Coordinates of C-alpha atoms in Angstrom, one line a residue:
X1 CA 0.0 0.0 0.0
X2 CA 1.3 3.6 -0.7
X3 CA 2.3 5.5 2.3
X4 CA -0.4 8.0 1.9
X5 CA -3.1 5.4 2.7
X6 CA -2.0 5.5 6.3
X7 CA -3.3 9.1 6.5
X8 CA -6.6 8.3 4.9
X9 CA -9.9 7.5 6.8
X10 CA -13.4 6.9 5.6
X11 CA -16.7 8.2 7.0
X12 CA -19.9 6.4 6.1
X13 CA -23.2 8.1 5.4
X14 CA -26.4 6.1 5.0
X15 CA -28.6 6.3 1.9
X16 CA -32.2 6.2 3.1
X17 CA -35.0 4.7 1.2
X18 CA -37.9 7.2 1.7
X19 CA -40.6 4.6 0.9
X20 CA -39.6 2.1 3.5
X21 CA -37.8 4.4 6.0
X22 CA -34.8 2.0 6.0
X23 CA -31.1 2.3 5.0
X24 CA -30.7 1.1 1.4
X25 CA -26.9 1.5 1.2
X26 CA -23.8 3.3 2.7
X27 CA -21.5 5.8 1.0
X28 CA -18.0 5.7 2.0
X29 CA -16.5 9.3 2.0
X30 CA -12.7 9.7 1.9
X31 CA -11.4 11.9 4.8
X32 CA -7.7 12.6 4.4
X33 CA -5.7 13.4 7.6
X34 CA -3.2 16.3 7.9
X35 CA -0.7 16.6 5.1
X36 CA -3.0 15.1 2.4
X37 CA -5.7 17.7 2.1
X38 CA -5.2 17.9 -1.7
X39 CA -5.6 14.1 -2.1
X40 CA -9.0 14.4 -3.7
X41 CA -8.0 17.2 -5.9
X42 CA -5.1 15.0 -7.3
X43 CA -7.5 12.0 -7.6
X44 CA -9.6 14.2 -10.0
X45 CA -6.6 14.4 -12.4
X46 CA -5.1 11.0 -11.8
X47 CA -7.2 7.9 -12.7
X48 CA -4.8 5.6 -11.0
X49 CA -5.2 7.4 -7.7
X50 CA -8.9 7.7 -8.0
X51 CA -9.4 4.0 -8.8
X52 CA -7.2 3.2 -5.8
X53 CA -9.4 5.4 -3.5
X54 CA -12.5 3.5 -4.8
X55 CA -10.8 0.3 -3.9
X56 CA -9.9 1.5 -0.5
X57 CA -13.5 2.6 0.1
X58 CA -14.7 -1.0 -0.4
X59 CA -11.9 -2.4 1.8
X60 CA -12.7 0.1 4.6
X61 CA -16.4 -0.9 4.4
X62 CA -15.4 -4.6 4.9
X63 CA -13.6 -3.6 8.0
X64 CA -16.9 -2.3 9.3
X65 CA -18.5 -5.8 8.8
X66 CA -21.6 -4.2 7.3
X67 CA -23.7 -6.2 4.7
X68 CA -25.3 -3.1 3.3
X69 CA -24.7 -2.2 -0.4
X70 CA -22.2 0.5 -1.1
X71 CA -22.1 3.7 -3.2
X72 CA -18.5 4.4 -4.2
X73 CA -17.5 7.7 -5.8
X74 CA -15.5 7.6 -9.1
X75 CA -14.7 10.5 -11.3
X76 CA -16.1 10.2 -14.8
X77 CA -12.7 10.8 -16.3
X78 CA -11.3 7.8 -14.4
X79 CA -13.9 5.5 -16.1
X80 CA -13.0 6.9 -19.5
X81 CA -9.2 6.3 -19.0
X82 CA -9.3 3.2 -16.8
X83 CA -12.5 1.6 -17.9
X84 CA -12.0 -1.8 -16.1
X85 CA -11.2 -0.4 -12.7
X86 CA -9.0 -3.4 -12.0
X87 CA -8.1 -2.3 -8.5
X88 CA -11.7 -1.9 -7.5
X89 CA -12.6 -5.3 -8.9
X90 CA -9.8 -6.9 -7.1
X91 CA -10.9 -5.2 -3.8
X92 CA -14.5 -6.4 -4.4
X93 CA -13.4 -10.0 -4.8
X94 CA -10.9 -9.9 -1.9
X95 CA -13.6 -8.8 0.7
X96 CA -16.3 -11.2 -0.6
X97 CA -18.4 -8.6 -2.2
X98 CA -20.2 -8.8 -5.5
X99 CA -20.3 -6.2 -8.2
X100 CA -24.1 -5.8 -8.0
X101 CA -23.8 -4.7 -4.4
X102 CA -21.7 -1.7 -5.5
X103 CA -23.2 1.4 -7.1
X104 CA -20.6 3.6 -8.8
X105 CA -21.4 7.3 -8.3
X106 CA -20.0 9.0 -11.4
X107 CA -18.8 12.5 -10.4
X108 CA -18.0 15.3 -12.7
X109 CA -16.5 17.2 -14.5
X110 CA -18.0 15.6 -17.6
X111 CA -17.1 18.3 -20.1
X112 CA -13.5 17.2 -20.8
X113 CA -14.3 13.5 -20.8
X114 CA -14.4 11.7 -24.1
X115 CA -18.0 10.6 -24.3
X116 CA -17.6 7.5 -26.3
X117 CA -15.0 6.1 -24.0
X118 CA -17.1 6.9 -21.0
X119 CA -20.3 5.3 -22.4
X120 CA -18.2 2.2 -23.4
X121 CA -16.7 2.0 -19.9
X122 CA -20.1 2.3 -18.2
X123 CA -21.6 -0.4 -20.5
X124 CA -18.7 -2.7 -19.5
X125 CA -19.2 -2.2 -15.9
X126 CA -22.9 -2.5 -16.1
X127 CA -22.5 -5.9 -17.8
X128 CA -20.1 -6.9 -15.0
X129 CA -22.9 -6.2 -12.5
X130 CA -22.1 -2.8 -11.1
X131 CA -24.9 -0.4 -10.8
X132 CA -24.5 3.2 -12.2
X133 CA -25.3 6.5 -10.5
X134 CA -25.1 9.9 -12.1
X135 CA -23.9 12.0 -9.1
X136 CA -24.2 15.7 -8.5
X137 CA -26.9 16.3 -11.2
X138 CA -28.2 19.8 -11.2
X139 CA -25.1 21.6 -10.2
X140 CA -22.5 20.3 -12.6
X141 CA -21.6 20.0 -16.4
X142 CA -23.5 16.8 -17.1
X143 CA -25.6 17.4 -20.3
X144 CA -29.0 16.1 -20.4
X145 CA -28.4 14.3 -23.7
X146 CA -25.5 12.4 -22.0
X147 CA -27.5 11.7 -18.9
X148 CA -30.1 10.0 -21.1
X149 CA -27.4 8.0 -22.9
X150 CA -25.9 6.9 -19.7
X151 CA -29.4 5.6 -18.6
X152 CA -28.3 5.3 -14.9
X153 CA -29.9 3.1 -12.4
X154 CA -29.8 6.1 -10.0
X155 CA -29.8 9.8 -10.6
X156 CA -28.4 11.7 -7.5
X157 CA -29.2 15.3 -7.3
X158 CA -26.9 17.7 -5.9
X159 CA -27.5 19.2 -2.4
X160 CA -27.9 22.7 -3.9
X161 CA -31.3 21.7 -5.2
X162 CA -32.2 20.8 -1.7
X163 CA -31.7 24.2 -0.4
X164 CA -35.0 26.2 -0.3
X165 CA -36.7 23.4 -2.1
X166 CA -39.8 23.7 0.2
X167 CA -40.4 27.2 -1.1
X168 CA -38.9 27.5 -4.5
X169 CA -41.2 26.5 -7.4
X170 CA -38.3 26.5 -9.8
X171 CA -36.5 23.9 -7.9
X172 CA -39.5 21.9 -7.3
X173 CA -40.1 21.8 -11.1
X174 CA -36.4 20.8 -11.7
X175 CA -36.7 17.9 -9.2
X176 CA -40.0 16.8 -10.7
X177 CA -38.5 16.7 -14.2
X178 CA -35.7 14.6 -12.9
X179 CA -38.2 12.1 -11.5
X180 CA -39.9 12.0 -14.9
X181 CA -36.6 11.2 -16.5
X182 CA -35.8 8.5 -14.0
X183 CA -39.3 6.9 -14.5
X184 CA -38.6 6.8 -18.2
X185 CA -35.1 5.2 -18.0
X186 CA -36.2 2.8 -15.2
X187 CA -34.0 4.5 -12.6
X188 CA -34.5 5.8 -9.1
X189 CA -34.2 9.5 -7.9
X190 CA -31.9 10.4 -5.0
X191 CA -30.9 13.7 -3.4
X192 CA -28.1 14.8 -1.1
X193 CA -28.1 17.5 1.6
X194 CA -31.4 16.9 3.5
X195 CA -30.8 18.9 6.7
X196 CA -34.2 19.9 7.9
X197 CA -37.6 18.3 8.3
X198 CA -39.1 20.9 5.9
X199 CA -36.5 19.6 3.3
X200 CA -37.4 16.1 4.1
X201 CA -41.2 16.8 3.4
X202 CA -40.3 18.7 0.3
X203 CA -38.1 16.1 -1.2
X204 CA -40.7 13.5 -0.7
X205 CA -43.5 15.6 -2.1
X206 CA -41.3 16.2 -5.2
X207 CA -41.0 12.4 -5.9
X208 CA -37.6 11.7 -4.5
X209 CA -37.1 8.2 -3.6
X210 CA -33.6 7.9 -1.9
X211 CA -32.0 10.7 0.3
X212 CA -28.9 11.5 2.2
X213 CA -28.2 14.2 4.7
X214 CA -27.3 15.1 8.2
X215 CA -31.0 15.0 9.1
X216 CA -31.0 11.2 8.9
X217 CA -27.3 10.6 10.0
X218 CA -24.1 12.7 9.4
X219 CA -21.1 10.8 8.0
X220 CA -19.4 9.0 10.8
X221 CA -16.3 6.6 11.2
X222 CA -18.7 3.8 12.2
X223 CA -21.1 2.4 9.7
X224 CA -24.7 2.4 10.9
X225 CA -28.0 1.3 9.8
X226 CA -29.7 3.4 12.5
X227 CA -31.1 6.7 11.1
X228 CA -33.5 9.5 12.3
X229 CA -36.7 9.6 10.4
X230 CA -39.1 12.5 11.1
X231 CA -42.5 11.3 12.5
X232 CA -45.1 12.3 9.9
X233 CA -47.6 11.0 7.5
X234 CA -46.4 8.0 5.2
X235 CA -44.2 9.0 2.4
X236 CA -46.1 9.6 -0.9
X237 CA -46.0 6.7 -3.3
X238 CA -45.8 7.4 -7.0
X239 CA -47.5 4.8 -9.1
X240 CA -47.2 6.9 -12.3
X241 CA -47.9 4.8 -15.3
X242 CA -45.5 4.4 -18.1
X243 CA -46.4 6.3 -21.2
X244 CA -49.5 5.0 -22.9
X245 CA -50.0 2.2 -20.4
X246 CA -52.7 1.8 -17.8
X247 CA -51.7 2.5 -14.2
X248 CA -50.0 -0.5 -12.7
X249 CA -48.9 0.5 -9.3
X250 CA -45.5 1.8 -8.0
X251 CA -42.3 0.3 -9.3
X252 CA -40.8 -2.5 -7.1
X253 CA -37.4 -0.8 -7.3
X254 CA -38.8 1.9 -5.1
X255 CA -39.0 -0.5 -2.2
X256 CA -35.7 -2.3 -2.7
X257 CA -34.0 -3.5 0.5
X258 CA -30.5 -4.9 0.8
X259 CA -30.4 -8.7 0.3
X260 CA -28.3 -11.1 2.5
X261 CA -26.4 -13.2 0.0
X262 CA -24.4 -16.4 0.7
X263 CA -22.8 -18.8 -1.8
X264 CA -24.9 -21.8 -2.4
X265 CA -22.4 -24.1 -0.9
X266 CA -22.8 -22.4 2.5
X267 CA -23.5 -24.6 5.4
X268 CA -26.4 -24.3 7.7
X269 CA -24.1 -23.2 10.5
X270 CA -22.8 -20.3 8.2
X271 CA -26.4 -19.2 7.6
X272 CA -27.2 -19.4 11.3
X273 CA -24.2 -17.3 12.2
X274 CA -25.3 -14.6 9.6
X275 CA -28.8 -14.5 10.9
X276 CA -27.8 -14.2 14.5
X277 CA -25.1 -11.6 13.6
X278 CA -27.5 -9.5 11.8
X279 CA -30.9 -9.6 13.6
X280 CA -32.4 -7.1 11.0
X281 CA -32.1 -9.7 8.2
X282 CA -35.3 -11.5 7.6
X283 CA -33.8 -14.2 5.2
X284 CA -30.9 -15.3 3.2
X285 CA -30.5 -16.0 -0.5
X286 CA -28.2 -18.6 -1.6
X287 CA -26.7 -17.6 -5.0
X288 CA -24.4 -19.2 -7.6
X289 CA -21.1 -17.7 -8.8
X290 CA -22.9 -15.2 -11.0
X291 CA -25.1 -13.9 -8.2
X292 CA -28.3 -15.7 -9.4
X293 CA -30.6 -16.8 -6.5
X294 CA -30.7 -20.6 -6.3
X295 CA -32.5 -21.0 -3.0
X296 CA -34.1 -18.8 -0.4
X297 CA -34.0 -19.2 3.3
X298 CA -36.7 -17.7 5.6
X299 CA -35.3 -16.6 9.0
X300 CA -38.1 -18.0 11.2
X301 CA -38.5 -21.4 9.4
X302 CA -34.8 -21.9 9.4
X303 CA -34.1 -21.1 13.0
X304 CA -37.1 -23.2 14.1
X305 CA -35.6 -26.1 12.3
X306 CA -32.3 -25.8 13.9
X307 CA -33.7 -25.2 17.4
X308 CA -35.7 -28.4 17.4
X309 CA -34.4 -31.6 18.9
X310 CA -31.3 -32.8 17.2
X311 CA -31.7 -30.0 14.7
X312 CA -28.3 -28.5 15.2
X313 CA -26.6 -31.9 15.0
X314 CA -28.4 -32.9 12.0
X315 CA -28.0 -29.7 9.9
X316 CA -25.2 -27.4 11.2
X317 CA -22.4 -28.8 9.3
X318 CA -24.5 -29.7 6.2
X319 CA -25.4 -27.6 3.2
X320 CA -28.1 -25.0 3.9
X321 CA -29.8 -26.0 0.7
X322 CA -31.4 -28.8 2.7
X323 CA -33.5 -26.3 4.5
X324 CA -34.1 -23.8 1.6
X325 CA -36.9 -23.1 -0.7
X326 CA -37.0 -22.1 -4.4
X327 CA -36.6 -18.4 -4.5
X328 CA -39.4 -16.1 -5.5
X329 CA -38.0 -13.5 -8.0
X330 CA -39.2 -10.5 -10.0
X331 CA -37.5 -8.4 -12.5
X332 CA -36.3 -4.9 -11.4
X333 CA -38.9 -3.4 -13.8
X334 CA -41.8 -5.2 -12.1
X335 CA -44.5 -3.3 -10.2
X336 CA -45.9 -3.7 -6.7
X337 CA -49.0 -5.2 -8.2
X338 CA -47.1 -7.8 -10.0
X339 CA -45.3 -8.7 -6.8
X340 CA -48.6 -9.1 -5.0
X341 CA -50.0 -11.3 -7.8
X342 CA -47.0 -13.6 -7.5
X343 CA -47.3 -13.9 -3.7
X344 CA -51.0 -14.6 -4.0
X345 CA -50.4 -17.3 -6.5
X346 CA -47.7 -19.0 -4.3
X347 CA -47.7 -21.3 -1.4
X348 CA -49.7 -20.0 1.5
X349 CA -47.1 -20.8 4.1
X350 CA -44.5 -18.5 2.3
X351 CA -46.7 -15.5 2.1
X352 CA -44.3 -13.3 4.2
X353 CA -41.1 -14.5 2.5
X354 CA -38.8 -11.9 0.9
X355 CA -39.0 -11.6 -2.9
X356 CA -35.7 -11.3 -4.6
X357 CA -35.4 -8.6 -7.2
X358 CA -33.0 -9.5 -10.2
X359 CA -31.5 -7.6 -13.0
X360 CA -31.7 -8.3 -16.6
X361 CA -29.0 -11.0 -16.2
X362 CA -30.9 -12.6 -13.3
X363 CA -28.4 -11.4 -10.6
X364 CA -30.0 -10.4 -7.3
X365 CA -29.8 -6.8 -6.5
X366 CA -32.0 -6.7 -3.4
X367 CA -35.2 -7.9 -1.8
X368 CA -38.7 -6.5 -1.2
X369 CA -40.9 -7.2 1.8
X370 CA -44.6 -8.0 1.6
X371 CA -45.4 -5.4 4.4
X372 CA -43.8 -2.6 2.3
X373 CA -45.7 -3.7 -0.8
X374 CA -49.0 -3.8 1.0
X375 CA -48.6 -0.5 2.6
X376 CA -47.5 1.1 -0.6
X377 CA -50.5 -0.2 -2.5
X378 CA -52.9 0.8 0.2
X379 CA -51.5 4.3 0.2
X380 CA -51.5 4.5 -3.6
X381 CA -55.2 3.6 -3.5
X382 CA -56.0 6.2 -0.9
X383 CA -54.0 8.8 -2.7
X384 CA -55.7 7.8 -6.0
X385 CA -59.2 8.0 -4.5
X386 CA -58.5 11.5 -3.0
X387 CA -57.9 12.7 -6.6
X388 CA -61.1 11.2 -8.1
X389 CA -64.3 13.1 -8.4
X390 CA -66.8 11.4 -6.1
X391 CA -69.6 11.6 -8.5
X392 CA -68.0 10.0 -11.6
X393 CA -64.9 8.5 -10.1
X394 CA -62.8 10.1 -12.8
X395 CA -59.6 12.0 -12.0
X396 CA -59.5 15.7 -11.9
X397 CA -57.9 18.2 -14.2
X398 CA -54.4 17.8 -12.4
X399 CA -54.0 14.2 -14.1
X400 CA -54.9 15.6 -17.5
X401 CA -52.7 18.7 -17.1
X402 CA -49.6 16.6 -16.3
X403 CA -50.1 14.6 -19.3
X404 CA -50.5 17.6 -21.4
X405 CA -47.2 19.0 -20.1
X406 CA -45.5 15.7 -20.8
X407 CA -46.7 15.7 -24.3
X408 CA -45.6 19.3 -24.8
X409 CA -42.1 18.4 -23.5
X410 CA -41.9 15.4 -25.9
X411 CA -42.8 17.6 -28.8
X412 CA -46.0 15.4 -29.6
X413 CA -49.1 16.7 -31.2
X414 CA -52.3 16.3 -29.2
X415 CA -56.0 17.3 -29.1
X416 CA -57.4 18.7 -25.8
X417 CA -61.1 18.9 -25.5
X418 CA -63.7 20.4 -23.2
X419 CA -67.1 18.8 -22.9
X420 CA -70.0 20.0 -21.0
X421 CA -73.9 20.0 -20.8
X422 CA -75.8 22.7 -22.4
X423 CA -77.8 24.7 -19.9
X424 CA -77.0 22.5 -17.0
X425 CA -78.4 24.9 -14.4
X426 CA -81.7 24.7 -16.2
X427 CA -81.4 21.0 -16.1
X428 CA -80.9 21.0 -12.4
X429 CA -83.7 23.5 -11.9
X430 CA -86.2 21.7 -14.1
X431 CA -85.4 18.0 -13.5
X432 CA -83.9 18.2 -10.0
X433 CA -80.3 17.7 -8.6
X434 CA -80.7 13.9 -8.4
X435 CA -81.5 13.7 -12.2
X436 CA -78.7 16.2 -12.9
X437 CA -76.2 14.0 -10.9
X438 CA -77.3 10.8 -12.7
X439 CA -76.9 12.6 -16.0
X440 CA -73.2 13.6 -15.0
X441 CA -72.5 10.0 -13.8
X442 CA -73.8 8.7 -17.2
X443 CA -71.6 11.1 -19.2
X444 CA -68.6 10.1 -17.0
X445 CA -69.3 6.4 -17.6
X446 CA -69.4 6.9 -21.3
X447 CA -66.2 8.9 -21.4
X448 CA -64.4 6.1 -19.5
X449 CA -65.8 3.4 -21.6
X450 CA -64.6 5.1 -24.8
X451 CA -61.3 5.9 -23.4
X452 CA -60.6 2.3 -22.6
X453 CA -60.4 1.6 -26.4
X454 CA -58.5 4.7 -27.4
X455 CA -54.7 4.2 -26.7
X456 CA -53.1 7.2 -25.1
X457 CA -56.4 8.8 -24.1
X458 CA -56.9 10.6 -20.8
X459 CA -60.2 11.8 -19.5
X460 CA -61.0 13.9 -16.5
X461 CA -63.8 15.5 -14.6
X462 CA -63.1 19.1 -13.6
X463 CA -66.2 19.4 -11.6
X464 CA -69.9 20.2 -12.2
X465 CA -70.7 19.3 -15.8
X466 CA -67.2 20.1 -17.1
X467 CA -65.1 17.3 -18.5
X468 CA -61.7 17.2 -20.2
X469 CA -60.5 14.7 -22.9
X470 CA -56.9 14.4 -24.0
X471 CA -56.3 12.3 -27.2
X472 CA -54.6 11.9 -30.4
X473 CA -55.9 14.4 -33.1
X474 CA -57.5 11.5 -34.9
X475 CA -58.9 9.7 -31.9
X476 CA -61.8 12.0 -31.0
X477 CA -64.5 10.7 -33.5
X478 CA -65.4 7.7 -31.2
X479 CA -66.1 10.3 -28.3
X480 CA -68.2 12.5 -30.6
X481 CA -70.3 9.5 -31.8
X482 CA -70.9 8.2 -28.1
X483 CA -71.5 11.7 -26.8
X484 CA -72.9 13.9 -29.4
X485 CA -74.8 11.6 -31.7
X486 CA -77.1 10.0 -29.1
X487 CA -80.2 11.3 -27.2
X488 CA -79.5 12.4 -23.7
X489 CA -82.1 13.2 -21.0
X490 CA -82.4 14.1 -17.4
X491 CA -85.6 12.9 -16.0
X492 CA -87.7 13.6 -19.0
X493 CA -85.9 16.7 -20.1
X494 CA -84.0 16.3 -23.4
X495 CA -80.3 17.4 -23.1
X496 CA -77.6 18.1 -25.5
X497 CA -73.8 18.3 -25.1
X498 CA -71.1 20.7 -26.5
X499 CA -67.5 19.6 -27.3
X500 CA -64.6 22.1 -28.1
X501 CA -61.3 20.8 -29.3
X502 CA -58.0 22.6 -29.6
X503 CA -55.5 20.6 -31.7
X504 CA -51.9 21.5 -30.6
X505 CA -49.0 20.8 -33.1
X506 CA -45.5 20.6 -31.6
X507 CA -44.3 23.9 -30.4
X508 CA -47.7 25.7 -30.6
X509 CA -48.2 25.8 -26.7
X510 CA -45.7 25.8 -23.8
X511 CA -47.9 23.8 -21.4
X512 CA -51.3 23.0 -20.1
X513 CA -52.1 26.7 -19.2
X514 CA -51.8 28.1 -22.8
X515 CA -53.5 25.1 -24.2
X516 CA -56.5 25.7 -21.8
X517 CA -56.4 29.5 -22.8
X518 CA -56.6 28.4 -26.5
X519 CA -59.5 26.2 -25.7
X520 CA -61.7 28.7 -23.9
X521 CA -62.9 30.8 -26.9
X522 CA -63.6 27.5 -28.7
X523 CA -65.8 26.4 -25.8
X524 CA -67.8 29.6 -26.2
X525 CA -68.1 29.2 -30.0
X526 CA -69.5 25.6 -29.4
X527 CA -72.0 26.9 -26.8
X528 CA -73.4 29.5 -29.2
X529 CA -74.4 26.7 -31.7
X530 CA -77.9 25.1 -31.1
X531 CA -78.1 21.5 -30.1
X532 CA -75.2 19.0 -29.8
X533 CA -72.1 20.8 -31.2
X534 CA -68.4 20.3 -31.8
X535 CA -66.0 23.0 -32.6
X536 CA -62.3 22.5 -33.5
X537 CA -59.4 24.9 -33.8
X538 CA -55.7 25.5 -33.3
X539 CA -53.8 27.8 -31.1
X540 CA -52.8 31.1 -32.7
X541 CA -55.3 30.9 -35.5
X542 CA -58.8 32.5 -35.9
X543 CA -60.1 29.7 -38.2
X544 CA -62.4 27.0 -36.7
X545 CA -64.1 24.0 -38.0
X546 CA -67.7 23.0 -37.1
X547 CA -67.9 19.2 -36.9
X548 CA -71.3 19.0 -35.2
X549 CA -73.9 21.9 -35.1
X550 CA -76.1 23.8 -37.4
X551 CA -74.7 27.3 -37.8
X552 CA -73.2 28.9 -40.9
X553 CA -70.8 31.1 -39.1
X554 CA -68.9 30.5 -35.9
X555 CA -66.7 32.9 -33.9
X556 CA -63.1 31.9 -34.0
X557 CA -60.7 31.6 -31.0
X558 CA -59.7 35.3 -31.0
X559 CA -61.0 35.8 -27.5
X560 CA -58.3 38.4 -26.8
X561 CA -59.8 40.7 -29.6
X562 CA -63.2 40.3 -28.1
X563 CA -62.0 41.0 -24.6
X564 CA -60.3 44.1 -25.8
X565 CA -63.4 45.4 -27.6
X566 CA -62.4 44.4 -31.1
X567 CA -64.4 42.7 -33.6
X568 CA -64.7 38.9 -33.2
X569 CA -63.2 37.1 -36.0
X570 CA -65.4 34.6 -37.8
X571 CA -64.7 31.6 -40.0
X572 CA -67.0 30.1 -42.5
X573 CA -68.0 26.6 -41.6
X574 CA -67.5 25.6 -45.2
X575 CA -63.8 26.4 -44.9
X576 CA -62.7 24.1 -42.2
X577 CA -59.4 24.2 -40.5
X578 CA -58.5 20.6 -40.6
X579 CA -56.4 19.5 -37.6

């Protein structure tokens, strides 16, 4: 070992899973002693030194005898110039670790690093089993394009984004955007620098899944799995669906816990020693040389077998495989509902067993506990129910607005429609509130039924008799046929509906607010037509198309001119503005 290593110590900071409230990993942080204060600066420019520091971090963690996974810092330039990280791999093998227990936190600068070499190195390390984290995002020089190409398992936001997060809408929007990126690349979102309970609440509400900071536990010379977690309502659970897919529950990776892994040749005595040495471990997975789970051992059943008469004599020196079951495994891209389905279809006496989560190569990267899954699904259902309109059980405008913003960001064309009942106040006055409520429920049911068969469609109930429909521009005709081309009534009162649509090509609006503003004059135009009506227009144009309704002339969406006292532009119905 070089002499400078004698002056180097490591402090360990927990990485906390905000969904489970447990420690997901430890990050070893190099702390040079006197005389080596510039060590980390030199490592930034010296790949050999940086790789050696990463190896020393793994060895230092082994001295702590902790089974927790590790987050090890490596400069991006080091990977580009020393892609194999041979010294790190040697340290991982020497201490009995496996690559998939190590997350490499890639630290900038990224600007001077050759991108092709970096991406090649990351791909090789990923294939070897290491997990990849983009560290310091938000206050460095990592381009979004390169971040997408890296497709990391974890994005770790810089502590600067945590500062004032609870009161800064701009920072909240930046964190939410990073969560959206993580959802799309199949990664998790983490943040550093959580110092106060207000920040803790803010990062949870912003969708952050893992966090570090002095609030939980400051870096310390002794590795610990004990952290402070503020007493508050349970953390929000995001079950955001993948694009154009139905909601399927929160991702299982959000509830990942460290797995206790032993080689499949391990004796029952070795398993017993591990379980008694780490009381928090609920089970052990026996894995092959590649880290693929071969058998699973449940803590309670295993210890019960050994505690029986002659149990220790019969099993202690024999392979633990004799007391093991087949492992239950799910892919890292599975959802909580898929885990629950698998548990429900399994053996009844194994309902509480851990479920192993494996990567694309079948290697175990952690476990999930049934209790966490059940709590998460219950919370997601409560959260979902709170967002639904109690009359129609349809989501409110927030869900549709979020989807509009996503399509705007992606540069996709979309059609946003506003549907309502003509003269709804008169309906309530003439037929009664009960008949009016039943009419609204019937319209909501029809919207939901049509939306099931229209890929990528979102429907929402704003309130009262107002509904929103988000669809592809050519996907609205089924809604018109089901809602406008049929006879509606409340009690015995005949009723008609009006539909207004704004078709938004890429770049025509900047978000859901401008889209709604462009839709407002079209709604007014539709309401001025007798009977069932449908008016279509585009942002920034005064031309409209009447697709349903019996009027020769229709006011265009030049609402600003009308508000300013100018003449209202009109478009001839025979000259449609086709979307």
